Amino acid sequence: MLNNSLIEILRTLNKEEIKKFEELVESPYFNKKTGVRKLFKIIRKYYPGFKSERLRKENIWKLLFPEKNYNYGVIKNLIYDLHKLLEKFLELTNYEKKKSEHSFNLIEAFYHKNLDNAFEKNLKTYEETLTNRKIDENYFGDLLKLESLKQEHRVFNRRVQENIKSFSLGIEYLFSDFLIQYFRINFNIIILKNDFKSSETDLRLIEYFINYISKHDFRFKGILLLYYYAFMMIQSSNDTFFFKLKDLALQYCDKLGQIEKFNIFTALTNFCVIKSMSGEDKFENEEFELYKIIIEKKAFTPYENGYINYLTYYNIARLASKLKQ
């Protein structure tokens, strides 16, 4: 049979995707090899299952080169080339979903081509779009990447005064990105292990960041405190951090992206479950109030327009029954 990984990937493509992949294979920009085009036309006939003895290499060779003796090296190379095209298709398909990257890459291209007018015009539009975007795991990283490009452009054009201000913004974005990523790493470890604690060195590092932030007029100070309280709540099991986080979560909920919203409220409800299990009954009511907010804000899933997880549904129903709500 053909390369298993090639067939495995092809089976995951829907009708629209298989059609688009065929267009990529036929495009001379991506593929100039006639043999690869012919190979895909033969294989495509067996979509969607790709289960047939006719997909053996020897059988495909007879259709590709009926007058030539079988050559394992040639057919292997053709399959390899088709596999690389399929990987390129997946890469491009995934890239198409990340629209913010399209704009940044275009701005970067204008910069490298020294097209200053086009650079400045598109930069302004992209910056407005980015700052109004919901805050997700890439939000501050994207702002930092953009600020770094702006700094390069200003250094090249000797715009020193503007760059000093830009440097300050870059520091804010760097700290913000660090706190979000650090919280996510810890949160994921806790979900898996349920007993992870950061080292004293890590905690001192976080405290340093927060002290630095508190002394400066950061535009996203509230968001940063939200992640700080989430991290400290997980680490310390301190009620104070829970209530501070809950307040900020309600305040900034509509500015958070779907995954971030889900993670923050999941951390809050998990805290309530742990406290309730240790005998602090008041947290059952806190948990139930959080579930009301979670349903209202659609924070029960990490996916846009996703469904509620069965375990979350069970917990809500169980708690509602217990509280006679």
GROMACS .gro file of N, CA and C in nm, residues 91-92 95-96 98-113 119 122 126 142 145-146 149:
model
   81
   91GLU      N    1  -0.035   2.334   0.628
   91GLU     CA    2   0.029   2.454   0.681
   91GLU      C    3  -0.046   2.580   0.636
   92LEU      N    4  -0.079   2.586   0.506
   92LEU     CA    5  -0.149   2.703   0.451
   92LEU      C    6  -0.292   2.712   0.504
   95TYR      N    7  -0.271   2.844   0.845
   95TYR     CA    8  -0.231   2.984   0.838
   95TYR      C    9  -0.349   3.074   0.802
   96GLU      N   10  -0.436   3.025   0.711
   96GLU     CA   11  -0.552   3.103   0.669
   96GLU      C   12  -0.644   3.136   0.786
   98LYS      N   13  -0.548   3.209   1.084
   98LYS     CA   14  -0.484   3.308   1.172
   98LYS      C   15  -0.473   3.441   1.099
   99LYS      N   16  -0.586   3.510   1.090
   99LYS     CA   17  -0.593   3.630   1.008
   99LYS      C   18  -0.502   3.742   1.056
  100SER      N   19  -0.478   3.749   1.186
  100SER     CA   20  -0.393   3.856   1.237
  100SER      C   21  -0.250   3.841   1.184
  101GLU      N   22  -0.207   3.716   1.160
  101GLU     CA   23  -0.073   3.693   1.109
  101GLU      C   24  -0.059   3.741   0.965
  102HIS      N   25  -0.169   3.736   0.888
  102HIS     CA   26  -0.165   3.782   0.749
  102HIS      C   27  -0.124   3.929   0.746
  103SER      N   28  -0.192   4.008   0.827
  103SER     CA   29  -0.167   4.152   0.829
  103SER      C   30  -0.025   4.182   0.874
  104PHE      N   31   0.020   4.113   0.978
  104PHE     CA   32   0.155   4.139   1.029
  104PHE      C   33   0.260   4.103   0.924
  105ASN      N   34   0.243   3.989   0.858
  105ASN     CA   35   0.341   3.947   0.758
  105ASN      C   36   0.347   4.044   0.641
  106LEU      N   37   0.232   4.102   0.605
  106LEU     CA   38   0.230   4.201   0.498
  106LEU      C   39   0.304   4.328   0.540
  107ILE      N   40   0.279   4.373   0.664
  107ILE     CA   41   0.348   4.491   0.717
  107ILE      C   42   0.499   4.467   0.720
  108GLU      N   43   0.537   4.347   0.764
  108GLU     CA   44   0.679   4.312   0.770
  108GLU      C   45   0.741   4.313   0.631
  109ALA      N   46   0.665   4.265   0.532
  109ALA     CA   47   0.714   4.266   0.393
  109ALA      C   48   0.734   4.409   0.344
  110PHE      N   49   0.639   4.498   0.375
  110PHE     CA   50   0.653   4.640   0.337
  110PHE      C   51   0.779   4.700   0.401
  111TYR      N   52   0.804   4.662   0.527
  111TYR     CA   53   0.922   4.713   0.598
  111TYR      C   54   1.052   4.670   0.529
  112HIS      N   55   1.060   4.542   0.496
  112HIS     CA   56   1.182   4.490   0.435
  112HIS      C   57   1.202   4.542   0.292
  113LYS      N   58   1.094   4.585   0.230
  113LYS     CA   59   1.103   4.643   0.095
  113LYS      C   60   1.121   4.795   0.098
  119PHE      N   61   0.387   5.079   0.467
  119PHE     CA   62   0.416   5.029   0.601
  119PHE      C   63   0.337   5.106   0.706
  122ASN      N   64  -0.065   5.054   0.672
  122ASN     CA   65  -0.112   4.922   0.716
  122ASN      C   66  -0.082   4.898   0.863
  126TYR      N   67  -0.365   4.781   1.132
  126TYR     CA   68  -0.344   4.655   1.206
  126TYR      C   69  -0.339   4.680   1.356
  142ASP      N   70   0.154   3.912   2.022
  142ASP     CA   71   0.136   3.981   1.894
  142ASP      C   72   0.165   4.131   1.907
  145LYS      N   73   0.542   4.167   1.927
  145LYS     CA   74   0.602   4.146   1.795
  145LYS      C   75   0.587   4.272   1.708
  146LEU      N   76   0.468   4.332   1.715
  146LEU     CA   77   0.442   4.454   1.637
  146LEU      C   78   0.526   4.569   1.690
  149LEU      N   79   0.882   4.546   1.574
  149LEU     CA   80   0.898   4.587   1.434
  149LEU      C   81   0.894   4.739   1.421
   0.00000   0.00000   0.00000
